[in-house]
Coordinates of C-alpha atoms in Angstrom, one line a residue:
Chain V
X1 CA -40.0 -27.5 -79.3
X2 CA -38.5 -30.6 -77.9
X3 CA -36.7 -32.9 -75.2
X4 CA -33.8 -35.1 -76.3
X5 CA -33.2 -37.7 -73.5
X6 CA -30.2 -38.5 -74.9
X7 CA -28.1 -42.0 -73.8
X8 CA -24.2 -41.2 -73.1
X9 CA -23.3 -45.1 -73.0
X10 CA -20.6 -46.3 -70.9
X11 CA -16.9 -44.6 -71.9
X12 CA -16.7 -40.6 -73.0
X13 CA -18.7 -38.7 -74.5
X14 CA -17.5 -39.5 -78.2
X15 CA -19.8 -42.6 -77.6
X16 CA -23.3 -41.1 -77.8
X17 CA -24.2 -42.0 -81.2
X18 CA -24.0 -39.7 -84.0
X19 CA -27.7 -38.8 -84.1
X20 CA -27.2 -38.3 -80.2
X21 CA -24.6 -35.9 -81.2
X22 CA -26.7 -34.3 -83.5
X23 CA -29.2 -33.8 -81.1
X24 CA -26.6 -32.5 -78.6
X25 CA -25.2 -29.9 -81.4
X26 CA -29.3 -28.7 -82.2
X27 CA -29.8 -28.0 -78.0
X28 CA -29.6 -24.8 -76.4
X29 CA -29.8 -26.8 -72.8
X30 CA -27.7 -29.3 -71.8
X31 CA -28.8 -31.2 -68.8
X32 CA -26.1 -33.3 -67.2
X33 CA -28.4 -36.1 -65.2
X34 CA -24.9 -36.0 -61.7
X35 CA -26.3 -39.0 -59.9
X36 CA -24.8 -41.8 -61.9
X37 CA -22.5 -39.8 -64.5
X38 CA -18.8 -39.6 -62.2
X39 CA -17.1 -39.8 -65.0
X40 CA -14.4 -37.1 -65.7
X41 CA -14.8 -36.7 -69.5
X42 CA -18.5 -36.9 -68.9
X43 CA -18.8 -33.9 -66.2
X44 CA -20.6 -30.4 -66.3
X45 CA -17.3 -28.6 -67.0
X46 CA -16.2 -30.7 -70.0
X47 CA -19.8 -30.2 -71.2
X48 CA -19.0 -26.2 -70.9
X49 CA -15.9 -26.4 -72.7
X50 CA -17.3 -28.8 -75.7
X51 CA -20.3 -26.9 -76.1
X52 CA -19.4 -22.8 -74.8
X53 CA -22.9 -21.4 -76.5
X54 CA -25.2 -23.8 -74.8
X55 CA -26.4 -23.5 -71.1
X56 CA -25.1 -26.6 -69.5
X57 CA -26.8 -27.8 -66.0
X58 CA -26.3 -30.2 -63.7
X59 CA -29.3 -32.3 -62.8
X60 CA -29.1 -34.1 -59.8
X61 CA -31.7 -36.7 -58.6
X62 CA -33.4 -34.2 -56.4
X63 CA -34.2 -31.6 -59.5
X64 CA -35.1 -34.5 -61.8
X65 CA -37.5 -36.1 -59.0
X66 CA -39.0 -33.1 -57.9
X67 CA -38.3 -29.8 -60.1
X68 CA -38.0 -31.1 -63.2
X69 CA -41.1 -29.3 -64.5
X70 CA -39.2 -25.9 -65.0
X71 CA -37.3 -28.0 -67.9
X72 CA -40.2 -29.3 -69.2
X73 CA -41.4 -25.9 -69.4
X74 CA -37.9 -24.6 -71.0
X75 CA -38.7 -27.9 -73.7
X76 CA -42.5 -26.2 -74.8
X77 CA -40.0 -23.4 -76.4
X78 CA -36.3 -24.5 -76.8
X79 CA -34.4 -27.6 -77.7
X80 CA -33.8 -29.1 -74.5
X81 CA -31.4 -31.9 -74.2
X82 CA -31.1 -34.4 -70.8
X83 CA -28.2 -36.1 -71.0
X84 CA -28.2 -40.0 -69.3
X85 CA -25.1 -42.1 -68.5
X86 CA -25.3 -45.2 -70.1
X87 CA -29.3 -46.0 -71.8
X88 CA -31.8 -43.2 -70.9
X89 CA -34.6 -45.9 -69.6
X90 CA -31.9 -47.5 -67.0
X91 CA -33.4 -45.6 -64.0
X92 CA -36.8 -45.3 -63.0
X93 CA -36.5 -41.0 -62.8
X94 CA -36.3 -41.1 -66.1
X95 CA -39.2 -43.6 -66.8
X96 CA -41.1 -40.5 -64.4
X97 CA -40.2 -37.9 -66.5
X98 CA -40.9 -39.6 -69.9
X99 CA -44.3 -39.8 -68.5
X100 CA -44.2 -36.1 -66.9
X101 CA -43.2 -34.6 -70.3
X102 CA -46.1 -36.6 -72.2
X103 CA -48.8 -35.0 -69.5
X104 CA -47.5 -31.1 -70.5
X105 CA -47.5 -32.1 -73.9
X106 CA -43.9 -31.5 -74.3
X107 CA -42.4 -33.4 -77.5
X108 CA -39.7 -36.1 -76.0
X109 CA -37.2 -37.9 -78.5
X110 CA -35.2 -40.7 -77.0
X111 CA -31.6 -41.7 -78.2
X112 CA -30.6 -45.2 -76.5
X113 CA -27.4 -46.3 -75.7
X114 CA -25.6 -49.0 -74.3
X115 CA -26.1 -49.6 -70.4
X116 CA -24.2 -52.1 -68.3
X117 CA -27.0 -54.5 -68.3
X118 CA -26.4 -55.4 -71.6
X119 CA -22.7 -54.2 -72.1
X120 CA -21.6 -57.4 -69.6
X121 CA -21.3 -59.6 -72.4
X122 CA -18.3 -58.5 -73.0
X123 CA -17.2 -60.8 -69.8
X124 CA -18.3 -63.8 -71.9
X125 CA -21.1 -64.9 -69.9
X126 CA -24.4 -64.9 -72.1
X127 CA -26.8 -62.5 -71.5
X128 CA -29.1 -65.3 -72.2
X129 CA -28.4 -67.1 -69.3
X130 CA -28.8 -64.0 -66.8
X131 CA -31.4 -63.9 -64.4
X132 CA -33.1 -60.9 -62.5
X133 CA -30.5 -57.9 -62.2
X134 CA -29.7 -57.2 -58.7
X135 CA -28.9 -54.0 -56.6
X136 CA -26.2 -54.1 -53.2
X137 CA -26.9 -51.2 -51.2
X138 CA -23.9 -50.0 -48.6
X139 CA -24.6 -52.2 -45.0
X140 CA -24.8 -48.6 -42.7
X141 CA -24.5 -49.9 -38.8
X142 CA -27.2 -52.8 -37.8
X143 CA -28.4 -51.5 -41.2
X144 CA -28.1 -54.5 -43.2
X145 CA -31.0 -55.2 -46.0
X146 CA -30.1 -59.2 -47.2
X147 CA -32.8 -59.3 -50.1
X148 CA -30.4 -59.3 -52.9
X149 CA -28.7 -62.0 -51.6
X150 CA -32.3 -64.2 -51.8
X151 CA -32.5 -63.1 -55.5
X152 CA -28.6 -64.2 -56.2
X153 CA -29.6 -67.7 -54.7
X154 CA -32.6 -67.8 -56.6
X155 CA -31.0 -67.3 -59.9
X156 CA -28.1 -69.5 -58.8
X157 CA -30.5 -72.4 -58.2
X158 CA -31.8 -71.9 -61.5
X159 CA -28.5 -72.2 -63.6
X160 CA -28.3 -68.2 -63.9
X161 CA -26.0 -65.5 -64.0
X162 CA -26.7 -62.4 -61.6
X163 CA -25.5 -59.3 -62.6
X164 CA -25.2 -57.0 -59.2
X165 CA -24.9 -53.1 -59.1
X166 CA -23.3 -51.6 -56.9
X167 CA -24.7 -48.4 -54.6
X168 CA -23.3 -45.1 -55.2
X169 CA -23.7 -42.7 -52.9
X170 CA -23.5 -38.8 -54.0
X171 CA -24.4 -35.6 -52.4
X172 CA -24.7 -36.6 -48.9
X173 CA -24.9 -34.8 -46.2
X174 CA -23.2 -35.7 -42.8
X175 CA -25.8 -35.3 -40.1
X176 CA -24.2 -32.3 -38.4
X177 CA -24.5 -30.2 -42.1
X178 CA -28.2 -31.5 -42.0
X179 CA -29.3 -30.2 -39.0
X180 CA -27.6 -26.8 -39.7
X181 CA -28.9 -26.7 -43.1
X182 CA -25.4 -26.2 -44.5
X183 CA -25.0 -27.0 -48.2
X184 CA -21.6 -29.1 -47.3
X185 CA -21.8 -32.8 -49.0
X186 CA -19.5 -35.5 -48.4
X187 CA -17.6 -36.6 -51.2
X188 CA -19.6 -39.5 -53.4
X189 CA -18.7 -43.1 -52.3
X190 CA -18.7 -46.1 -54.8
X191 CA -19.2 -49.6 -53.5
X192 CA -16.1 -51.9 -55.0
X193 CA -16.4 -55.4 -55.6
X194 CA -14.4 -55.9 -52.8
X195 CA -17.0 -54.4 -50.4
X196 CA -19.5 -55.8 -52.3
X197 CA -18.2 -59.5 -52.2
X198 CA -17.4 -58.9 -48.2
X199 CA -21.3 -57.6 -48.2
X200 CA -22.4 -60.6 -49.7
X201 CA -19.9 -63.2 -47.8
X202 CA -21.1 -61.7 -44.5
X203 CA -24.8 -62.6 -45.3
X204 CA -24.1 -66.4 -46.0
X205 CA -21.9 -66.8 -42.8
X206 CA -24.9 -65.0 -40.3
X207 CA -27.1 -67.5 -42.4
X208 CA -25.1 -70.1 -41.9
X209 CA -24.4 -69.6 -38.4
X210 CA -28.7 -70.2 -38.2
X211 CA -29.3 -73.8 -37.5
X212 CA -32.6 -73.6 -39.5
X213 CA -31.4 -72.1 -43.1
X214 CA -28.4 -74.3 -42.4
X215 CA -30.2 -77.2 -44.9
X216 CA -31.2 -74.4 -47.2
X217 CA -27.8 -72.7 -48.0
X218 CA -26.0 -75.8 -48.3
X219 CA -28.8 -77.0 -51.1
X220 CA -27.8 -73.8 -53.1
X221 CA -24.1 -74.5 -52.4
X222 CA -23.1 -71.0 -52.9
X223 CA -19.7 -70.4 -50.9
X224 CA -16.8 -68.3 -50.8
X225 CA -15.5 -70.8 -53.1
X226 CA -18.0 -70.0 -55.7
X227 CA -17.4 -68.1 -59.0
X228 CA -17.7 -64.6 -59.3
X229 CA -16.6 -61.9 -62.0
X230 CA -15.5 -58.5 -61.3
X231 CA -15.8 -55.5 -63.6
X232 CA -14.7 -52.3 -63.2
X233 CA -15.2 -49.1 -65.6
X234 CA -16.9 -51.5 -68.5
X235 CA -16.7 -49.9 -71.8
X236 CA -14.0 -47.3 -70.9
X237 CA -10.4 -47.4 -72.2
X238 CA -9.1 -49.1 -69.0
X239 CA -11.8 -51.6 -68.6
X240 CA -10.9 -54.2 -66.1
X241 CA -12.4 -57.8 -66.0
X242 CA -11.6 -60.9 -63.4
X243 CA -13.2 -64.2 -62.9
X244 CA -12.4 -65.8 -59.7
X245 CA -14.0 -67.3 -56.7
X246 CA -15.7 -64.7 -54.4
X247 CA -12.8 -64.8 -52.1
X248 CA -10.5 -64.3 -54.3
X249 CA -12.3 -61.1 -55.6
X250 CA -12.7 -59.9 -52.0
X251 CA -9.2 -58.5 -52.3
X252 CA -8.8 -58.4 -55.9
X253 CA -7.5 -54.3 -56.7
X254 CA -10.0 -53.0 -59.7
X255 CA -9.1 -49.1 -59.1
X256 CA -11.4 -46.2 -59.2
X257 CA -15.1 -46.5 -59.6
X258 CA -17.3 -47.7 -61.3
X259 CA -17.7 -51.4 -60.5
X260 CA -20.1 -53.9 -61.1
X261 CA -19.9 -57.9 -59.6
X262 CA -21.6 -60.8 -62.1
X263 CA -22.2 -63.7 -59.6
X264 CA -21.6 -67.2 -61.9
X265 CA -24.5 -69.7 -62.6
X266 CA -22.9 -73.2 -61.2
X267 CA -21.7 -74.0 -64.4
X268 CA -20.3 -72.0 -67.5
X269 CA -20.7 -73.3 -71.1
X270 CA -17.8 -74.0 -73.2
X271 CA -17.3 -70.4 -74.4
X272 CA -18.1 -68.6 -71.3
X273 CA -15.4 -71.1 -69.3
X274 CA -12.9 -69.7 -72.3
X275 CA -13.5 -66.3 -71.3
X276 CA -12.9 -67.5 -67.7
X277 CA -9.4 -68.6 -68.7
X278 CA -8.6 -65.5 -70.3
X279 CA -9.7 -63.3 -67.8
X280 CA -8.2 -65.1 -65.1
X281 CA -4.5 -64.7 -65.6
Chain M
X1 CA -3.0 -54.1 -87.5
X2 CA -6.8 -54.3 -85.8
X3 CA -10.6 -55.8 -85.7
X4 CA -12.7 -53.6 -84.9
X5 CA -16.2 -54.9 -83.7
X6 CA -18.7 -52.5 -84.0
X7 CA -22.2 -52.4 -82.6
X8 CA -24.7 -50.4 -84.9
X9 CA -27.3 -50.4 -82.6
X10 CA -31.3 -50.6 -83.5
X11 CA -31.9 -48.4 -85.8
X12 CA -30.0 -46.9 -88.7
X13 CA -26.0 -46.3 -89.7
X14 CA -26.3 -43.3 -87.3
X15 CA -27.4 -45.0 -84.5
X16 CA -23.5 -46.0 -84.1
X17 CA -21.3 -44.2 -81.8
X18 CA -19.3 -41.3 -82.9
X19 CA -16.3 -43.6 -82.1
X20 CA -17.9 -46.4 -83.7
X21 CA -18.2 -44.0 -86.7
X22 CA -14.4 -43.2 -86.1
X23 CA -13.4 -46.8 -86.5
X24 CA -15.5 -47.6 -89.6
X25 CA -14.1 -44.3 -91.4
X26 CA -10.4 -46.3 -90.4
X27 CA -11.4 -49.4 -91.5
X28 CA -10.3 -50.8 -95.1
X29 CA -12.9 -53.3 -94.9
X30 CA -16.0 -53.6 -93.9
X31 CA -17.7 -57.0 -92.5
X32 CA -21.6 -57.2 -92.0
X33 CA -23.2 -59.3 -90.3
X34 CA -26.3 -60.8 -92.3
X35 CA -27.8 -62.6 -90.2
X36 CA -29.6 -60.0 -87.6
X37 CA -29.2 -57.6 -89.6
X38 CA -32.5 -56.9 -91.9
X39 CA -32.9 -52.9 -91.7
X40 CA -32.8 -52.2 -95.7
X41 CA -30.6 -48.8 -94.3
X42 CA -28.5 -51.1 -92.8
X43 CA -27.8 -52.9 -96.2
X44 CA -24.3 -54.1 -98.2
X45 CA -25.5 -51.8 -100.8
X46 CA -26.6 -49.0 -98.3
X47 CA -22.9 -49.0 -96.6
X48 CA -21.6 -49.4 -100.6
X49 CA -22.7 -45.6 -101.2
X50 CA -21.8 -44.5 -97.3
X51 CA -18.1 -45.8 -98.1
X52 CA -17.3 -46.3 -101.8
X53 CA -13.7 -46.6 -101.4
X54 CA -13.6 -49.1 -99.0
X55 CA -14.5 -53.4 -99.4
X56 CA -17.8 -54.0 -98.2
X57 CA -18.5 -57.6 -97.5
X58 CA -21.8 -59.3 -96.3
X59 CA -21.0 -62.2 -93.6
X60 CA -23.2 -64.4 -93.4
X61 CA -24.1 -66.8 -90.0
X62 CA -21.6 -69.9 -92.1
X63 CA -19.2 -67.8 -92.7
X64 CA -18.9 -66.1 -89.3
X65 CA -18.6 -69.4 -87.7
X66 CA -16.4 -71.0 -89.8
X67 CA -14.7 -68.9 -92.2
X68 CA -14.1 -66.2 -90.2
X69 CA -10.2 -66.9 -90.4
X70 CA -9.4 -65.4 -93.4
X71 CA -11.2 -62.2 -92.0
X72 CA -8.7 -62.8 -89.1
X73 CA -5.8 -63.0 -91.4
X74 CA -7.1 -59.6 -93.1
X75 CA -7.1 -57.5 -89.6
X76 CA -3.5 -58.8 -89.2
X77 CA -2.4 -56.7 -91.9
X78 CA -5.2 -53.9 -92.4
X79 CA -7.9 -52.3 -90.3
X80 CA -10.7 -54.3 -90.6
X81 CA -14.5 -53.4 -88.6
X82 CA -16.9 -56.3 -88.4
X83 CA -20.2 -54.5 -87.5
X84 CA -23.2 -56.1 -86.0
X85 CA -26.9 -54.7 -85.3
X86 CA -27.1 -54.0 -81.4
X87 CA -24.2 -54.7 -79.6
X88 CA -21.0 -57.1 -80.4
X89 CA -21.7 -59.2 -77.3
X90 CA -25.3 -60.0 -78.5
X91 CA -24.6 -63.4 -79.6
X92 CA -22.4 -66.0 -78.8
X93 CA -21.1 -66.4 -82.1
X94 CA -19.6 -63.2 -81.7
X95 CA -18.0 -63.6 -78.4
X96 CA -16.3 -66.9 -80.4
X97 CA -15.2 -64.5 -83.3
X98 CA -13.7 -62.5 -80.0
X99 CA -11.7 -65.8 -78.6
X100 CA -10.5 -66.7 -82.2
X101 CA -8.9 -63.2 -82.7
X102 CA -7.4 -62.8 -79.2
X103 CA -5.8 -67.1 -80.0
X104 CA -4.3 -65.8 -83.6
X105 CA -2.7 -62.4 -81.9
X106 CA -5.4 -60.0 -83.3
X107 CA -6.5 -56.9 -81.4
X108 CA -9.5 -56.2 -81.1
X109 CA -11.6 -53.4 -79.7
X110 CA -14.9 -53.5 -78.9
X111 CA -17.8 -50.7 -79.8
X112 CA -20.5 -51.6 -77.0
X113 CA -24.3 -50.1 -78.1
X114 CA -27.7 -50.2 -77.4
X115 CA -30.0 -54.2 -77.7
X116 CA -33.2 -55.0 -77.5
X117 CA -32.3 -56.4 -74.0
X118 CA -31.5 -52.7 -72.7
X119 CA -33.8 -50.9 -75.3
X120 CA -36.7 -52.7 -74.0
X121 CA -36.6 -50.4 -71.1
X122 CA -38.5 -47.9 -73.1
X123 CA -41.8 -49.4 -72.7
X124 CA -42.0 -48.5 -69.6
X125 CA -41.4 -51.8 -67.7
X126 CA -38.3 -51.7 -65.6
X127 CA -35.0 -53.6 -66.3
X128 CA -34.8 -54.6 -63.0
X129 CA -38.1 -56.6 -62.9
X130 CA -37.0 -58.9 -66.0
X131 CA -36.1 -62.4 -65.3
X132 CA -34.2 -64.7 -67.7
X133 CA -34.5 -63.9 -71.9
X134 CA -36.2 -66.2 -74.0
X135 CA -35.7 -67.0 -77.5
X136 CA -39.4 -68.4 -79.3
X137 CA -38.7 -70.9 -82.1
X138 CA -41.0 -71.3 -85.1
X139 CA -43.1 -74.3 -84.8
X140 CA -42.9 -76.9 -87.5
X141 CA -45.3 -79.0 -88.4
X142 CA -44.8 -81.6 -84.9
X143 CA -41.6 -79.7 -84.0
X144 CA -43.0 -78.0 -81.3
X145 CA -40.1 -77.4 -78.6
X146 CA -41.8 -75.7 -75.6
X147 CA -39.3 -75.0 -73.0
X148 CA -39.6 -71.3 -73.5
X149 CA -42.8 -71.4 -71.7
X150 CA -41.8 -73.0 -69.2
X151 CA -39.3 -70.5 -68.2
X152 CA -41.7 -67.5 -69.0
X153 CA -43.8 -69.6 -66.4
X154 CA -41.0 -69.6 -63.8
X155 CA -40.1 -65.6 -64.5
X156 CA -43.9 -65.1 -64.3
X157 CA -44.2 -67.0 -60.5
X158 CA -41.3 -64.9 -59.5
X159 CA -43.2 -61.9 -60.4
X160 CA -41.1 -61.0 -63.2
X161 CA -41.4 -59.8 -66.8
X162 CA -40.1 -62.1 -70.0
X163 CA -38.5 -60.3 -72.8
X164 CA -38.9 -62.7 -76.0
X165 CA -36.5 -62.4 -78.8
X166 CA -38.6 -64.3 -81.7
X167 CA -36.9 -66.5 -84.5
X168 CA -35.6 -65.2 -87.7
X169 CA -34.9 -67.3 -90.4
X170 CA -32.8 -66.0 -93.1
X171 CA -30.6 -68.3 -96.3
X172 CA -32.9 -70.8 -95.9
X173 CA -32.8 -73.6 -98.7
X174 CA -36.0 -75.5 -99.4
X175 CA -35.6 -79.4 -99.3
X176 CA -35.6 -79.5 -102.9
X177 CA -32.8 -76.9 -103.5
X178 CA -30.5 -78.4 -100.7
X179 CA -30.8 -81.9 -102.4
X180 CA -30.0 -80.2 -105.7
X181 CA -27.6 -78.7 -104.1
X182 CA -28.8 -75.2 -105.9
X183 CA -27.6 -71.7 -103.9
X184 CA -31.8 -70.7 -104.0
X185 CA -32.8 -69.3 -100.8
X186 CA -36.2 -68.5 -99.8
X187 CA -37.5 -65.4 -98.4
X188 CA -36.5 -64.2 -95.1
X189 CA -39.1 -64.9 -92.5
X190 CA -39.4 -63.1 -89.7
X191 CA -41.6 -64.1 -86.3
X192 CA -44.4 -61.4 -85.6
X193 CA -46.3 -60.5 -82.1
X194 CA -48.9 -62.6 -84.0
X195 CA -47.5 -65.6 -84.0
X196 CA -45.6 -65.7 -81.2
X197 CA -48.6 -65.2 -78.8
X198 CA -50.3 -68.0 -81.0
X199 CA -47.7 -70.4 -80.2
X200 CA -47.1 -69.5 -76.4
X201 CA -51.6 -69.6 -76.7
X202 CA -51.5 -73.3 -77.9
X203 CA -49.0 -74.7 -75.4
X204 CA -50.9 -73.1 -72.9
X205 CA -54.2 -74.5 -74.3
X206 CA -52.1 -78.2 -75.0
X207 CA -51.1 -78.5 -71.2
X208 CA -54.3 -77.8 -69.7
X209 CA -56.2 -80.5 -71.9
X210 CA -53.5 -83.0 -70.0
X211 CA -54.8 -83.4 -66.8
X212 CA -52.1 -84.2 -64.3
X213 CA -50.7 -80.3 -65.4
X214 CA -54.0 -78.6 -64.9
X215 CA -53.3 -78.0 -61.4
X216 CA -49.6 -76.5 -62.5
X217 CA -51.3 -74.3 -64.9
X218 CA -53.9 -72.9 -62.8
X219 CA -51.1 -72.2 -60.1
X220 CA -49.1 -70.2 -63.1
X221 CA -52.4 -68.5 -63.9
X222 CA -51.0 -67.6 -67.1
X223 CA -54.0 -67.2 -69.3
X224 CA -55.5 -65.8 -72.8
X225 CA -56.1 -62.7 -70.5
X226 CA -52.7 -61.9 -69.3
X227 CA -51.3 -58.9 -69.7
X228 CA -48.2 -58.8 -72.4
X229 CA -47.0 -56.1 -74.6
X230 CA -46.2 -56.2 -78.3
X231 CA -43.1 -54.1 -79.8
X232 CA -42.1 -53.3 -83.1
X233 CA -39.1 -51.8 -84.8
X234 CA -37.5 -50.6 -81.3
X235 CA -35.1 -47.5 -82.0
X236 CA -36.4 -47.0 -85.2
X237 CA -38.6 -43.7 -86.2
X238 CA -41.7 -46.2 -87.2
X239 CA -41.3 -48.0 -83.6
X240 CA -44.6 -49.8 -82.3
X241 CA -45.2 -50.1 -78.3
X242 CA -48.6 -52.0 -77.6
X243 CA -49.7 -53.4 -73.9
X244 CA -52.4 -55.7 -74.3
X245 CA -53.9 -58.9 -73.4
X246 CA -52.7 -62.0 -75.2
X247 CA -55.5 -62.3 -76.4
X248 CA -55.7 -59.0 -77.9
X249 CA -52.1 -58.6 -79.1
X250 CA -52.6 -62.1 -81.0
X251 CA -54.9 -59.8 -83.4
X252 CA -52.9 -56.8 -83.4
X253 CA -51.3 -55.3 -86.5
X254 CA -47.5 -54.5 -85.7
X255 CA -46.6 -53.9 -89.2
X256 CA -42.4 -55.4 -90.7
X257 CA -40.2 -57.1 -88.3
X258 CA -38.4 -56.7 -86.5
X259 CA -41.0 -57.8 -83.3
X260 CA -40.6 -58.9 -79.7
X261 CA -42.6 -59.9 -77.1
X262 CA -43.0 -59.1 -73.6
X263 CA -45.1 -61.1 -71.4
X264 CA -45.6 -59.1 -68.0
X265 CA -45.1 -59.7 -64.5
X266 CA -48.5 -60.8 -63.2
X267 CA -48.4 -57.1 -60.9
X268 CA -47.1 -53.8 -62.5
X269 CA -45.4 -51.1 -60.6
X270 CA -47.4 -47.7 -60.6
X271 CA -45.3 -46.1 -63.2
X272 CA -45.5 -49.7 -65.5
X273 CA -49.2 -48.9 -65.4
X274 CA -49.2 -45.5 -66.3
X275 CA -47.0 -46.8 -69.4
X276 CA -49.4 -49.6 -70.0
X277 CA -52.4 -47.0 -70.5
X278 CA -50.2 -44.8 -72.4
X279 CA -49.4 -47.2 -74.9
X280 CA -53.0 -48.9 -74.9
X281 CA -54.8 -46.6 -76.8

């Protein structure tokens, strides 16, 4: 029959678009992609209870990575949708099983959505003037990879915006549970923009603190004192957005997950510094 | 009482949201926004049938951006939805229509949904690896502004991809009919792949004959035979992916607009490749 990857956008699930819906209604399997839906209104149980005649299942990255043939099979015979938070071609995985379903000749529909990559605007800042998207992974000990921070800079230099997400960390295990194999995982961690800024404030002070990239960062003048945004829970009903320098945002309360960080280009244009006003108070 | 501002999304009237559909079925009046919006099933007369009861009104780009009070005025009283192809934050005239209502004491809510600049993932190249949108102008006659190569040159060096959003001209008055001062407008135009590899071709072609930027250029190695890819229609049912070279696409039939253009990275990733022969044949 068919696969529907099927786009969930930002909020609840009353924003998949009405042919998404459709597509939901005509399914017999529901997959739930867990590793970046941790929204409430968007979990395996609220699934259950919309939809009590369909098989719901939660996917999480290790069953779409590895088994996700079994649902490709399920998809030769049945209507098979696998729901995405946000657009379904946001992630890699699902690039991977786009190409996966095309090998087993499995018919694949896709329904898009809006994603935070392009959702931002609604800070203000043009999505024109955005340079390469950047990911901040949780520092973990002496564990501390800097290259998003070369890849802020090099967008700052060029009069861009940077739009950084923020790691997310679910179904971990502590060391102890994987040694003895136990099934126990630690509840999922978010990164804030307060960690995040902190992450990224660290790295300019060690670089600072280097005699040789001393020349360097002060040519790309990024400092604490630079402009940042905040967002927290973009396109949900209690959406948070806050311009102000990265210092200020270090300590700057967004509440629960999830939360994004747009690091300014030097200067706004007129609109985008009218947005700053208003989401500054 | 409330503006709505409703992203439609790519392809048809059911490509909104199920919330989005919620706020239109509110709304007493409907706004559309001409300008980028060409699907014929995303017509005035189209959304005339869908909602016979309510005032359908076709905004065009002058009256967005400067008669967009009365509008205003109208959401102060009555639910009023002002719906826009792709998402509401696309443009920056809309995130002005957003300022004006939040300075006159309008609400406003916001209906985020899928772009070209999220939907563009479904090629197969990754979001992550694009660097900084460009728009491509049509030439005219020795109108030739070229700074969109130049930054498709600098995304290019950086190893990224360049999504290009090409030129729409719609309400255009001839020179004789503006003098006259007679409300005749020509035919929409819309760029195709066609010519905008044809113009990014001749700029090319134009720097290299100047000889203090042949070294540049043969840095950039941007050539004829770089690889790009062509798309057509995205999130519509008739959609048209096509990898090729420049060279190649400049030939290539994409059939009605709306087109874009994505000139590659000079590497792609494994699973970009498998893409690239998938949608080569």
């Amino acid at each position: 029959m068919v696969l529907y990857l099927v786009g969930l956008g930002l909020g609840s699930l009353d924003d998949v678009t009405v042919r998404g819906a459709k597509a939901l209604d005509e399914s017999s399997y529901l997959y739930l992609e867990a590793y970046t839906s941790v929204q409430e209104d968007l979990s395996v149980n609220f699934l259950k209870e919309r939809y009590p005649t369909k098989e719901v299942i939660e996917a999480d990255r290790t069953m779409v990575e590895s088994a996700c043939d079994d649902m490709l099979e399920r998809a030769k015979n049945s209507v098979v949708s696998f729901l995405v938070v946000g657009d379904p071609f946001g992630a890699t995985t699902h690039a991977d099983l786009f190409l996966r379903a095309k090998e087993m000749g499995v018919e694949i529909k896709i329904f898009h959505n809006t994603s935070i990559i392009n959702a931002v605007g609604t800070t203000g800042l043009q999505l024109y003037r955005f340079g390469q998207v950047v990911s901040i992974p949780f520092f973990d000990g002496t564990w501390r990879p800097t290259s998003f921070v070369d890849k802020i800079l090099e967008n700052f230099q060029m009069g861009l915006h940077t739009l950084a997400l923020l790691d997310i960390k679910v179904k971990e295990q502590s060391v102890e549970n994987m040694i003895r194999q136990r099934p126990i995982f630690e509840p999922p961690r978010f990164m804030t923009v307060n960690q995040a800024v902190e992450q990224i404030l660290s790295v300019l002070s060690d670089r600072n603190l280097q005699e040789d990239n001393v020349q360097q960062v002060e040519k790309h003048i990024l400092t604490p004192q630079s402009l940042a945004c905040g967002v927290a829970r973009v396109g949900c009903k209690d959406q948070v957005i806050r311009f102000g320098t990265l210092e200020e945002l270090r300590h700057f309360d967004f509440g629960r997950e999830l939360h994004s960080v747009i690091i300014c280009a030097p200067e706004l244009h007129e609109i985008e510094e009218s947005f700053r006003q208003l989401y500054s108070k």
